[in-house]
Short mmCIF file of C-alpha atoms in Angstrom, two decimals:
data_model
loop_
_atom_site.label_atom_id
_atom_site.label_comp_id
_atom_site.label_asym_id
_atom_site.label_seq_id
_atom_site.Cartn_x
_atom_site.Cartn_y
_atom_site.Cartn_z
CA UNK A 1 21.10 35.07 -79.49
CA UNK A 2 20.71 35.65 -75.81
CA UNK A 3 23.11 36.47 -72.99
CA UNK A 4 24.33 33.53 -70.95
CA UNK A 5 23.02 35.33 -67.86
CA UNK A 6 19.48 34.90 -69.22
CA UNK A 7 19.73 31.11 -69.32
CA UNK A 8 17.06 29.21 -67.45
CA UNK A 9 16.65 25.56 -66.74
CA UNK A 10 14.81 23.87 -69.61
CA UNK A 11 16.02 26.31 -72.30
CA UNK A 12 17.70 24.85 -75.35
CA UNK A 13 20.92 25.97 -77.04
CA UNK A 14 22.54 25.13 -80.31
CA UNK A 15 26.16 24.05 -79.93
CA UNK A 16 28.06 23.19 -83.12
CA UNK A 17 24.74 22.46 -84.81
CA UNK A 18 23.40 20.12 -82.13
CA UNK A 19 20.70 20.97 -79.60
CA UNK A 20 21.45 20.87 -75.89
CA UNK A 21 19.05 21.40 -73.01
CA UNK A 22 20.03 23.38 -69.91
CA UNK A 23 19.56 20.93 -67.04
CA UNK A 24 21.27 22.96 -64.34
CA UNK A 25 22.46 26.50 -64.11
CA UNK A 26 23.85 28.55 -61.26
CA UNK A 27 25.43 31.95 -60.96
CA UNK A 28 28.96 32.21 -59.61
CA UNK A 29 30.89 35.34 -58.75
CA UNK A 30 34.40 34.19 -57.99
CA UNK A 31 36.15 36.42 -55.46
CA UNK A 32 37.49 39.45 -57.34
CA UNK A 33 36.15 38.09 -60.61
CA UNK A 34 33.40 38.99 -63.00
CA UNK A 35 30.04 37.20 -63.01
CA UNK A 36 29.80 33.74 -64.50
CA UNK A 37 27.01 31.29 -65.12
CA UNK A 38 27.87 27.64 -64.76
CA UNK A 39 25.60 25.34 -66.70
CA UNK A 40 25.12 21.67 -67.21
CA UNK A 41 23.91 21.02 -70.75
CA UNK A 42 22.56 17.74 -71.96
CA UNK A 43 22.25 16.32 -75.44
CA UNK A 44 18.81 14.70 -75.69
CA UNK A 45 19.94 12.28 -78.39
CA UNK A 46 23.07 10.93 -76.71
CA UNK A 47 22.55 11.83 -73.07
CA UNK A 48 26.02 13.41 -73.14
CA UNK A 49 26.46 16.10 -70.51
CA UNK A 50 28.59 19.22 -71.02
CA UNK A 51 29.78 21.41 -68.19
CA UNK A 52 30.19 24.95 -69.41
CA UNK A 53 31.19 28.12 -67.63
CA UNK A 54 30.18 31.29 -69.40
CA UNK A 55 30.43 34.94 -68.51
CA UNK A 56 26.92 36.27 -67.93
CA UNK A 57 27.58 38.78 -70.74
CA UNK A 58 28.62 36.09 -73.26
CA UNK A 59 26.20 35.57 -76.17
CA UNK A 60 24.86 32.09 -76.77
CA UNK A 61 22.63 30.73 -79.52
CA UNK A 62 19.23 29.77 -78.19
CA UNK A 63 16.73 27.85 -80.28
CA UNK A 64 12.99 28.18 -80.46
CA UNK A 65 11.24 25.17 -79.09
CA UNK A 66 7.64 24.21 -78.59
CA UNK A 67 5.94 22.20 -75.88
CA UNK A 68 3.36 19.44 -76.41
CA UNK A 69 1.30 17.48 -73.93
CA UNK A 70 2.22 13.82 -74.26
CA UNK A 71 0.96 10.74 -72.51
CA UNK A 72 3.62 8.44 -71.12
CA UNK A 73 2.71 4.90 -72.14
CA UNK A 74 5.48 2.61 -70.89
CA UNK A 75 9.20 1.92 -71.15
CA UNK A 76 10.53 -1.23 -72.77
CA UNK A 77 13.95 -1.13 -71.12
CA UNK A 78 15.47 0.77 -74.05
CA UNK A 79 13.06 3.60 -74.78
CA UNK A 80 10.25 5.57 -73.24
CA UNK A 81 7.11 5.37 -75.37
CA UNK A 82 4.94 8.49 -75.56
CA UNK A 83 1.85 9.63 -77.45
CA UNK A 84 1.06 13.23 -78.33
CA UNK A 85 -2.39 13.93 -76.90
CA UNK A 86 -3.47 16.26 -79.74
CA UNK A 87 -2.81 14.02 -82.75
CA UNK A 88 -2.14 10.61 -81.10
CA UNK A 89 1.31 10.39 -82.75
CA UNK A 90 3.46 7.88 -80.93
CA UNK A 91 7.21 8.33 -80.52
CA UNK A 92 10.14 7.06 -78.48
CA UNK A 93 12.82 8.70 -76.40
CA UNK A 94 15.92 6.62 -75.59
CA UNK A 95 16.07 5.64 -71.93
CA UNK A 96 19.73 6.67 -71.82
CA UNK A 97 18.78 10.32 -72.40
CA UNK A 98 16.75 10.54 -69.20
CA UNK A 99 17.79 7.39 -67.36
CA UNK A 100 16.57 8.36 -63.90
CA UNK A 101 13.18 9.59 -65.11
CA UNK A 102 11.87 6.01 -65.13
CA UNK A 103 11.50 6.33 -61.34
CA UNK A 104 9.72 9.68 -61.60
CA UNK A 105 7.16 9.17 -64.39
CA UNK A 106 3.87 7.34 -63.95
CA UNK A 107 2.41 5.14 -66.70
CA UNK A 108 -0.59 6.81 -68.33
CA UNK A 109 0.25 10.27 -66.96
CA UNK A 110 0.54 13.29 -69.25
CA UNK A 111 3.82 15.27 -69.33
CA UNK A 112 4.89 18.34 -71.23
CA UNK A 113 7.61 17.56 -73.73
CA UNK A 114 9.77 20.14 -75.47
CA UNK A 115 10.28 19.68 -79.21
CA UNK A 116 12.75 21.26 -81.61
CA UNK A 117 12.19 20.66 -85.33
CA UNK A 118 9.79 17.84 -84.42
CA UNK A 119 12.42 16.07 -82.31
CA UNK A 120 11.77 15.64 -78.58
CA UNK A 121 14.35 17.54 -76.52
CA UNK A 122 13.21 17.50 -72.94
CA UNK A 123 10.63 15.90 -70.66
CA UNK A 124 9.30 18.29 -68.04
CA UNK A 125 8.59 16.67 -64.71
CA UNK A 126 6.54 18.84 -62.33
CA UNK A 127 8.60 20.20 -59.45
CA UNK A 128 6.38 18.53 -56.82
CA UNK A 129 4.63 15.22 -57.45
CA UNK A 130 2.37 13.04 -55.28
CA UNK A 131 3.43 9.39 -55.19
CA UNK A 132 1.91 6.38 -53.50
CA UNK A 133 4.07 4.40 -51.12
CA UNK A 134 4.24 0.90 -52.63
CA UNK A 135 6.70 -0.60 -50.17
CA UNK A 136 7.45 0.48 -46.63
CA UNK A 137 8.81 -1.38 -43.68
CA UNK A 138 7.02 -0.87 -40.39
CA UNK A 139 8.84 1.43 -38.05
CA UNK A 140 10.92 -0.37 -35.45
CA UNK A 141 9.12 -0.24 -32.13
CA UNK A 142 10.71 1.89 -29.49
CA UNK A 143 12.56 3.95 -32.05
CA UNK A 144 11.28 7.31 -30.93
CA UNK A 145 14.30 9.44 -31.66
CA UNK A 146 13.05 12.66 -33.21
CA UNK A 147 13.91 12.99 -36.84
CA UNK A 148 14.18 9.22 -37.30
CA UNK A 149 13.69 8.25 -40.95
CA UNK A 150 13.39 5.19 -43.18
CA UNK A 151 13.47 4.56 -46.92
CA UNK A 152 10.27 3.70 -48.81
CA UNK A 153 9.66 2.83 -52.47
CA UNK A 154 6.96 4.55 -54.53
CA UNK A 155 4.76 2.96 -57.18
CA UNK A 156 7.26 4.21 -59.77
CA UNK A 157 10.20 2.55 -58.00
CA UNK A 158 11.60 5.79 -56.59
CA UNK A 159 13.32 5.40 -53.23
CA UNK A 160 12.60 8.24 -50.83
CA UNK A 161 13.76 8.91 -47.28
CA UNK A 162 10.66 9.66 -45.18
CA UNK A 163 9.72 10.06 -41.51
CA UNK A 164 9.02 6.74 -39.82
CA UNK A 165 5.27 7.37 -39.48
CA UNK A 166 4.69 6.96 -43.25
CA UNK A 167 2.96 3.66 -44.04
CA UNK A 168 2.47 1.56 -47.15
CA UNK A 169 -0.46 2.78 -49.26
CA UNK A 170 -0.17 6.38 -48.06
CA UNK A 171 0.50 9.24 -50.44
CA UNK A 172 3.51 11.53 -50.13
CA UNK A 173 4.54 14.77 -51.85
CA UNK A 174 8.09 14.60 -53.27
CA UNK A 175 10.44 17.26 -54.63
CA UNK A 176 11.39 15.69 -57.96
CA UNK A 177 14.60 17.69 -58.26
CA UNK A 178 16.15 16.69 -54.98
CA UNK A 179 14.09 13.47 -54.64
CA UNK A 180 13.31 14.59 -51.12
CA UNK A 181 10.14 13.96 -49.14
CA UNK A 182 8.12 17.13 -48.57
CA UNK A 183 4.94 16.08 -46.75
CA UNK A 184 2.27 13.44 -46.27
CA UNK A 185 -0.81 13.99 -48.43
CA UNK A 186 -4.14 13.37 -46.76
CA UNK A 187 -6.96 12.27 -48.98
CA UNK B 1 2.99 38.82 -46.91
CA UNK B 2 6.22 37.41 -45.51
CA UNK B 3 6.23 34.29 -43.42
CA UNK B 4 8.02 35.12 -40.20
CA UNK B 5 10.19 32.30 -38.94
CA UNK B 6 11.28 33.11 -35.40
CA UNK B 7 14.00 30.45 -35.47
CA UNK B 8 15.66 32.11 -38.48
CA UNK B 9 15.75 35.46 -36.72
CA UNK B 10 17.09 33.83 -33.55
CA UNK B 11 19.88 32.04 -35.39
CA UNK B 12 21.12 35.35 -36.77
CA UNK B 13 20.80 37.11 -33.45
CA UNK B 14 22.79 34.37 -31.68
CA UNK B 15 25.47 34.38 -34.38
CA UNK B 16 25.96 38.13 -34.05
CA UNK B 17 26.11 37.94 -30.25
CA UNK B 18 28.72 35.18 -30.37
CA UNK B 19 30.69 37.01 -33.06
CA UNK B 20 30.87 40.16 -30.92
CA UNK B 21 31.79 38.16 -27.80
CA UNK B 22 34.53 36.31 -29.66
CA UNK B 23 36.29 39.31 -31.19
CA UNK B 24 35.87 41.51 -28.14
CA UNK B 25 37.40 38.81 -25.96
CA UNK B 26 40.34 38.58 -28.39
CA UNK B 27 40.99 42.33 -27.98
CA UNK B 28 39.52 43.59 -31.26
CA UNK B 29 37.59 46.85 -31.23
CA UNK B 30 34.16 46.83 -32.86
CA UNK B 31 33.76 49.74 -35.26
CA UNK B 32 30.98 51.13 -37.40
CA UNK B 33 31.82 52.74 -40.72
CA UNK B 34 29.59 54.40 -43.33
CA UNK B 35 27.39 52.42 -45.68
CA UNK B 36 27.07 55.59 -47.75
CA UNK B 37 30.55 56.38 -49.11
CA UNK B 38 31.94 59.36 -51.04
CA UNK B 39 34.47 57.18 -52.84
CA UNK B 40 35.33 53.51 -53.29
CA UNK B 41 38.35 51.32 -53.95
CA UNK B 42 38.16 50.64 -57.70
CA UNK B 43 36.99 47.09 -58.42
CA UNK B 44 35.96 46.78 -62.05
CA UNK B 45 34.18 43.44 -61.53
CA UNK B 46 31.80 44.84 -58.95
CA UNK B 47 28.80 46.99 -59.89
CA UNK B 48 27.75 49.40 -57.18
CA UNK B 49 24.59 51.21 -56.16
CA UNK B 50 24.87 54.88 -56.94
CA UNK B 51 22.91 57.51 -55.08
CA UNK B 52 23.28 61.21 -54.31
CA UNK B 53 23.41 63.42 -51.27
CA UNK B 54 21.38 66.61 -51.71
CA UNK B 55 22.61 69.55 -49.70
CA UNK B 56 19.84 72.12 -49.28
CA UNK B 57 22.07 74.94 -50.58
CA UNK B 58 25.20 73.40 -52.10
CA UNK B 59 23.70 71.08 -54.68
CA UNK B 60 24.09 67.32 -54.87
CA UNK B 61 27.15 65.10 -54.69
CA UNK B 62 27.46 61.45 -55.68
CA UNK B 63 27.41 58.82 -52.97
CA UNK B 64 27.85 55.05 -53.20
CA UNK B 65 26.55 52.16 -51.15
CA UNK B 66 29.65 50.24 -50.04
CA UNK B 67 30.35 46.83 -51.60
CA UNK B 68 32.57 46.18 -48.57
CA UNK B 69 33.72 48.25 -45.59
CA UNK B 70 37.40 47.95 -46.63
CA UNK B 71 37.85 51.57 -47.72
CA UNK B 72 36.87 52.94 -44.31
CA UNK B 73 38.31 50.24 -42.09
CA UNK B 74 41.75 50.73 -43.62
CA UNK B 75 41.58 54.44 -42.82
CA UNK B 76 40.97 53.51 -39.18
CA UNK B 77 43.94 51.15 -39.23
CA UNK B 78 46.08 53.92 -40.68
CA UNK B 79 44.96 56.22 -37.86
CA UNK B 80 46.17 53.71 -35.25
CA UNK B 81 42.98 51.84 -34.33
CA UNK B 82 44.74 48.51 -33.78
CA UNK B 83 42.85 45.28 -34.56
CA UNK B 84 39.22 45.97 -35.49
CA UNK B 85 36.10 44.12 -36.61
CA UNK B 86 32.70 45.03 -37.99
CA UNK B 87 29.39 43.47 -38.90
CA UNK B 88 28.25 45.51 -41.86
CA UNK B 89 25.64 45.67 -44.58
CA UNK B 90 27.17 45.57 -48.05
CA UNK B 91 25.66 46.09 -51.49
CA UNK B 92 26.44 44.74 -54.93
CA UNK B 93 24.39 45.78 -57.91
CA UNK B 94 23.58 43.92 -61.13
CA UNK B 95 24.32 40.50 -59.71
CA UNK B 96 22.06 37.65 -60.63
CA UNK B 97 19.93 36.75 -57.69
CA UNK B 98 20.63 33.14 -56.96
CA UNK B 99 20.75 30.68 -54.13
CA UNK B 100 23.88 32.31 -52.73
CA UNK B 101 23.43 35.92 -53.83
CA UNK B 102 21.32 38.76 -52.55
CA UNK B 103 22.21 42.32 -53.64
CA UNK B 104 22.14 43.48 -50.01
CA UNK B 105 24.04 41.22 -47.65
CA UNK B 106 25.78 41.09 -44.30
CA UNK B 107 29.51 40.85 -44.01
CA UNK B 108 31.86 40.27 -41.12
CA UNK B 109 35.18 41.96 -41.75
CA UNK B 110 38.10 41.82 -39.35
CA UNK B 111 41.66 43.15 -39.46
CA UNK B 112 44.44 41.83 -37.25
CA UNK B 113 47.53 44.02 -36.90
CA UNK B 114 50.99 42.44 -36.90
CA UNK B 115 49.50 39.38 -38.62
CA UNK B 116 49.67 37.86 -42.11
CA UNK B 117 47.33 35.67 -44.15
CA UNK B 118 48.70 32.49 -42.59
CA UNK B 119 47.92 33.75 -39.09
CA UNK B 120 44.42 34.52 -40.30
CA UNK B 121 43.79 30.86 -41.10
CA UNK B 122 44.09 30.06 -37.40
CA UNK B 123 41.95 33.10 -36.54
CA UNK B 124 39.21 31.94 -38.92
CA UNK B 125 39.30 28.45 -37.43
CA UNK B 126 38.98 29.88 -33.91
CA UNK B 127 36.09 32.07 -35.04
CA UNK B 128 34.11 29.25 -36.67
CA UNK B 129 34.63 27.03 -33.59
CA UNK B 130 33.48 29.87 -31.32
CA UNK B 131 30.24 30.64 -33.17
CA UNK B 132 29.15 27.25 -34.54
CA UNK B 133 25.88 26.17 -32.90
CA UNK B 134 25.84 22.87 -31.04
CA UNK B 135 25.36 19.97 -33.46
CA UNK B 136 27.05 21.70 -36.41
CA UNK B 137 28.14 18.93 -38.79
CA UNK B 138 31.85 18.05 -38.92
CA UNK B 139 32.25 19.08 -42.54
CA UNK B 140 31.76 22.72 -41.54
CA UNK B 141 34.12 22.68 -38.56
CA UNK B 142 37.89 23.09 -38.14
CA UNK B 143 40.51 21.90 -38.72
CA UNK B 144 40.42 23.39 -42.23
CA UNK B 145 42.27 21.78 -45.10
CA UNK B 146 44.78 24.11 -46.69
CA UNK B 147 45.85 23.80 -50.32
CA UNK B 148 47.56 26.23 -52.67
CA UNK B 149 45.86 27.16 -55.92
CA UNK B 150 48.90 25.65 -57.63
CA UNK B 151 48.35 22.27 -55.90
CA UNK B 152 44.64 22.26 -56.81
CA UNK B 153 45.36 22.87 -60.50
CA UNK B 154 48.04 20.23 -60.50
CA UNK B 155 45.78 17.60 -58.92
CA UNK B 156 42.58 18.41 -60.81
CA UNK B 157 43.83 19.13 -64.32
CA UNK B 158 47.54 18.23 -64.25
CA UNK B 159 48.67 21.74 -65.15
CA UNK B 160 51.51 23.77 -63.67
CA UNK B 161 49.91 27.16 -63.00
CA UNK B 162 53.32 28.86 -62.62
CA UNK B 163 53.98 28.01 -66.28
CA UNK B 164 50.70 29.54 -67.48
CA UNK B 165 51.34 33.18 -66.68
CA UNK B 166 50.77 34.52 -70.19
CA UNK B 167 47.38 34.69 -71.92
CA UNK B 168 48.76 32.69 -74.85
CA UNK B 169 49.90 29.77 -72.66
CA UNK B 170 46.72 29.76 -70.62
CA UNK B 171 44.63 29.79 -73.80
CA UNK B 172 46.47 26.71 -75.10
CA UNK B 173 45.92 24.94 -71.79
CA UNK B 174 42.23 25.85 -71.85
CA UNK B 175 41.66 24.45 -75.30
CA UNK B 176 43.39 21.22 -74.30
CA UNK B 177 40.83 20.97 -71.49
CA UNK B 178 37.93 21.85 -73.75
CA UNK B 179 37.29 24.90 -71.63
CA UNK B 180 37.40 27.39 -74.49
CA UNK B 181 33.63 27.38 -74.18
CA UNK B 182 32.20 26.00 -77.38
CA UNK B 183 28.86 27.54 -76.47
CA UNK B 184 29.94 31.12 -76.69
CA UNK B 185 29.65 32.76 -80.06
CA UNK B 186 32.76 34.28 -81.58
CA UNK B 187 30.92 37.56 -82.13
CA UNK B 188 30.74 37.93 -78.37
CA UNK B 189 34.43 37.16 -78.01
CA UNK B 190 35.31 40.03 -80.34
CA UNK B 191 33.16 42.41 -78.36
CA UNK B 192 34.94 41.72 -75.08
CA UNK B 193 38.21 39.85 -75.58
CA UNK B 194 38.99 37.19 -73.01
CA UNK B 195 41.41 38.33 -70.34
CA UNK B 196 43.86 36.12 -68.46
CA UNK B 197 41.73 36.52 -65.35
CA UNK B 198 38.45 35.50 -66.97
CA UNK B 199 40.06 32.49 -68.66
CA UNK B 200 41.61 31.48 -65.35
CA UNK B 201 38.17 31.72 -63.74
CA UNK B 202 36.53 29.75 -66.55
CA UNK B 203 38.92 26.85 -66.04
CA UNK B 204 38.73 27.07 -62.26
CA UNK B 205 34.90 27.16 -62.24
CA UNK B 206 34.50 24.38 -64.82
CA UNK B 207 37.16 21.89 -63.87
CA UNK B 208 38.30 22.57 -60.33
CA UNK B 209 35.77 24.29 -58.11
CA UNK B 210 32.88 21.81 -58.66
CA UNK B 211 35.03 18.94 -57.39
CA UNK B 212 36.37 20.61 -54.28
CA UNK B 213 35.98 18.00 -51.52
CA UNK B 214 33.27 18.98 -49.06
CA UNK B 215 34.08 16.69 -46.14
CA UNK B 216 36.05 19.50 -44.47
CA UNK B 217 36.28 23.26 -45.06
CA UNK B 218 39.02 24.07 -47.56
CA UNK B 219 41.28 27.10 -47.65
CA UNK B 220 42.72 27.84 -51.08
CA UNK B 221 45.84 29.97 -50.73
CA UNK B 222 48.23 31.84 -53.01
CA UNK B 223 45.94 33.23 -55.71
CA UNK B 224 47.58 34.40 -58.94
CA UNK B 225 49.04 37.89 -58.71
CA UNK B 226 47.48 38.54 -62.12
CA UNK B 227 44.14 38.81 -60.34
CA UNK B 228 44.41 42.40 -59.20
CA UNK B 229 43.61 43.20 -55.57
CA UNK B 230 45.09 44.92 -52.51
CA UNK B 231 46.81 41.78 -51.20
CA UNK B 232 50.58 41.78 -50.80
CA UNK B 233 52.68 39.86 -53.31
CA UNK B 234 54.20 36.62 -52.11
CA UNK B 235 57.94 37.14 -52.54
CA UNK B 236 59.59 35.19 -55.33
CA UNK B 237 56.29 33.79 -56.69
CA UNK B 238 53.64 34.89 -59.20
CA UNK B 239 51.14 34.78 -56.31
CA UNK B 240 49.39 37.01 -53.83
CA UNK B 241 49.26 36.39 -50.10
CA UNK B 242 45.55 35.73 -50.32
CA UNK B 243 43.18 32.88 -49.46
CA UNK B 244 39.56 31.97 -49.88
CA UNK B 245 37.60 29.66 -47.60
CA UNK B 246 35.16 27.15 -49.06
CA UNK B 247 32.75 25.31 -46.78
CA UNK B 248 29.99 22.99 -47.93
CA UNK B 249 31.01 23.87 -51.50
CA UNK B 250 30.29 27.57 -50.95
CA UNK B 251 32.79 30.42 -51.08
CA UNK B 252 32.54 31.80 -47.58
CA UNK B 253 35.48 34.12 -46.86
CA UNK B 254 38.36 35.97 -48.48
CA UNK B 255 41.60 37.04 -46.79
CA UNK B 256 44.73 39.04 -47.60
CA UNK B 257 47.98 39.97 -46.11
CA UNK B 258 47.23 43.62 -46.79
CA UNK B 259 49.35 45.57 -49.21
CA UNK B 260 50.98 48.43 -47.25
CA UNK B 261 53.20 49.94 -49.93
CA UNK B 262 51.66 53.24 -51.09
CA UNK B 263 53.24 53.11 -54.56
CA UNK B 264 51.89 49.65 -55.27
CA UNK B 265 48.45 50.64 -53.96
CA UNK B 266 48.41 53.62 -56.30
CA UNK B 267 49.43 51.35 -59.15
CA UNK B 268 46.51 48.98 -58.40
CA UNK B 269 44.22 52.02 -58.26
CA UNK B 270 45.44 53.24 -61.65
CA UNK B 271 45.07 49.89 -63.38
CA UNK B 272 41.72 49.06 -61.81
CA UNK B 273 40.33 52.51 -62.55
CA UNK B 274 41.33 52.10 -66.20
CA UNK B 275 39.63 48.69 -66.32
CA UNK B 276 36.51 50.13 -64.67
CA UNK B 277 36.43 52.97 -67.20
CA UNK B 278 36.71 50.52 -70.08
CA UNK B 279 33.88 48.47 -68.68
CA UNK B 280 31.77 51.56 -68.19
CA UNK B 281 32.20 52.48 -71.87
CA UNK B 282 31.02 48.98 -72.85
CA UNK B 283 28.14 48.50 -70.48
CA UNK B 284 27.26 51.97 -69.23
CA UNK B 285 27.96 50.94 -65.63
CA UNK B 286 28.63 53.67 -63.09
CA UNK B 287 32.18 54.47 -62.06
CA UNK B 288 32.48 55.37 -58.40
CA UNK B 289 34.74 58.22 -57.39
CA UNK B 290 38.09 57.24 -55.94
CA UNK B 291 38.80 58.07 -52.34
CA UNK B 292 41.51 60.55 -53.41
CA UNK B 293 43.34 60.72 -50.12
CA UNK B 294 43.32 56.93 -49.66
CA UNK B 295 46.89 56.10 -50.78
CA UNK B 296 48.13 58.96 -48.57
CA UNK B 297 47.21 56.91 -45.51
CA UNK B 298 50.03 54.59 -46.48
CA UNK B 299 52.66 57.33 -46.76
CA UNK B 300 52.62 58.84 -43.29
CA UNK B 301 56.02 58.79 -41.56
CA UNK B 302 54.52 59.54 -38.19
CA UNK B 303 51.88 56.79 -38.38
CA UNK B 304 53.20 54.08 -40.67
CA UNK B 305 50.40 51.78 -41.82
CA UNK B 306 50.63 48.66 -39.65
CA UNK B 307 51.37 45.30 -41.24
CA UNK B 308 48.03 43.50 -41.02
CA UNK B 309 45.76 40.85 -42.43
CA UNK B 310 42.09 41.36 -43.24
CA UNK B 311 39.34 38.79 -43.68
CA UNK B 312 35.81 39.24 -45.04
CA UNK B 313 33.22 36.56 -44.37
CA UNK B 314 29.65 36.32 -45.66
CA UNK B 315 27.38 36.05 -42.64
CA UNK B 316 24.23 35.14 -44.61
CA UNK B 317 26.08 32.23 -46.17
CA UNK B 318 27.43 31.17 -42.79
CA UNK B 319 23.85 31.14 -41.43
CA UNK B 320 22.74 29.13 -44.45
CA UNK B 321 25.43 26.52 -43.78
CA UNK B 322 24.87 26.34 -40.01
CA UNK B 323 21.09 26.09 -40.43
CA UNK B 324 21.24 23.53 -43.24
CA UNK B 325 19.35 25.81 -45.65
CA UNK B 326 19.72 25.45 -49.41
CA UNK B 327 18.94 29.03 -50.33
CA UNK B 328 19.69 32.46 -48.87
CA UNK B 329 15.93 33.05 -48.90
CA UNK B 330 15.90 30.75 -45.88
CA UNK B 331 18.05 33.09 -43.77
CA UNK B 332 17.16 36.59 -45.01
CA UNK B 333 13.82 37.80 -43.68
CA UNK B 334 13.24 40.15 -46.61
CA UNK B 335 15.10 38.68 -49.59
CA UNK B 336 15.17 40.91 -52.65
CA UNK B 337 13.84 38.05 -54.80
CA UNK B 338 10.53 38.32 -52.92
CA UNK B 339 10.05 41.84 -54.27
CA UNK B 340 10.79 41.10 -57.92
#
């Protein structure tokens, strides 16, 4: 048992016997009210999302999880296929559980995956990731307005709004939470 | 090492200059009241910073860092100050440090005499227009939308808030919404039974607040009278004459038609002190002393307390919104999180 105020992103809770991962949590102090934590919890098996508001002093049931390094192999349109790097066990995670991750993960790359009772619960994507720009239109000539942007597509298929000077083949650093461009990466 | 961003410091400096110009031009008097108080208005949901004053010969007495300048500003109003405003540091202890919370923060508080909470909506609109930097996005600018809490509940969850004034009825409504919080263990519920107010907030924060439209600032008026505070009751309703301003999805300001009836103020003091004492037994939190003479300010026949409306607005949050920051760390030069 822990207090709801101790919740962090990535922690796992047991709700009516089923594991849920904390995907978002923020603290709210409504005017003249006591402190609350508002969390978005996701079931890794169904992808179902719960919105819960707890008092920070409420007790919740956390579960002990372990992390393993796993290589992302490919997705077949229904599941992500992974391999544990320590024992080469292969396993699948339904696409529906982490639908948007297909644009964030790179084939062949190793990710940390959280397991509970040998079942994968969560895929941890680093906060900042370097992507290569696979598709980018050339900037329109004469468009010199400061702050002008365009949308490019990375090698993973992620669409990112970038400054117009970014060209195809260049590498960019992206905040994977907000999907926002951070900076150009020079070799 | 901190990274000094000159632009951040300039934005705050300009905001304060414009704030002072605006209120001075409108005839308000700028005042400065203590940050170190010898007593506070009881608010059981706020934890305070406790300290002590050591007299070289007379021993030590408890002092408190103010969670808002209300206790002193109301004494000035009682003494005939007329409309006043203040930019003040405020302190709240034991809050989680998050994107929108820092234990030490800056508050603008203004009181307008001969005005009520409805007048204050127009005053808040004028203020935001006067201080918004050029290029401020439309969704932060007046005109504000105004909705009652009752309307919001009706639209968002189809419930008639006026009908849910007992804990029993509200509990039933909550379970129909699935807001009884399946996550929370029953052991915890026994330890601190759910109050009407906390259940109200649970439903509001789960089902209503996240979907507040953000294309224009929104004023939510007529808060339930069951949420104790020093706002006047709205006659013939279970509501207080109180509003909160949301902009960009953030709670930015809080306003009352101020309660001026000494008996009712004493009653609020009694109930809130009892709630604070109960909480202190549970959690060991400090209980600030009451400003004993405070209700007396509302009893004077010679200087009757003026009818007035007071508004408190978070200046750090306003800077965050104006500057397009996502975190208070962007606008506070020395955020507490940097020292943890």
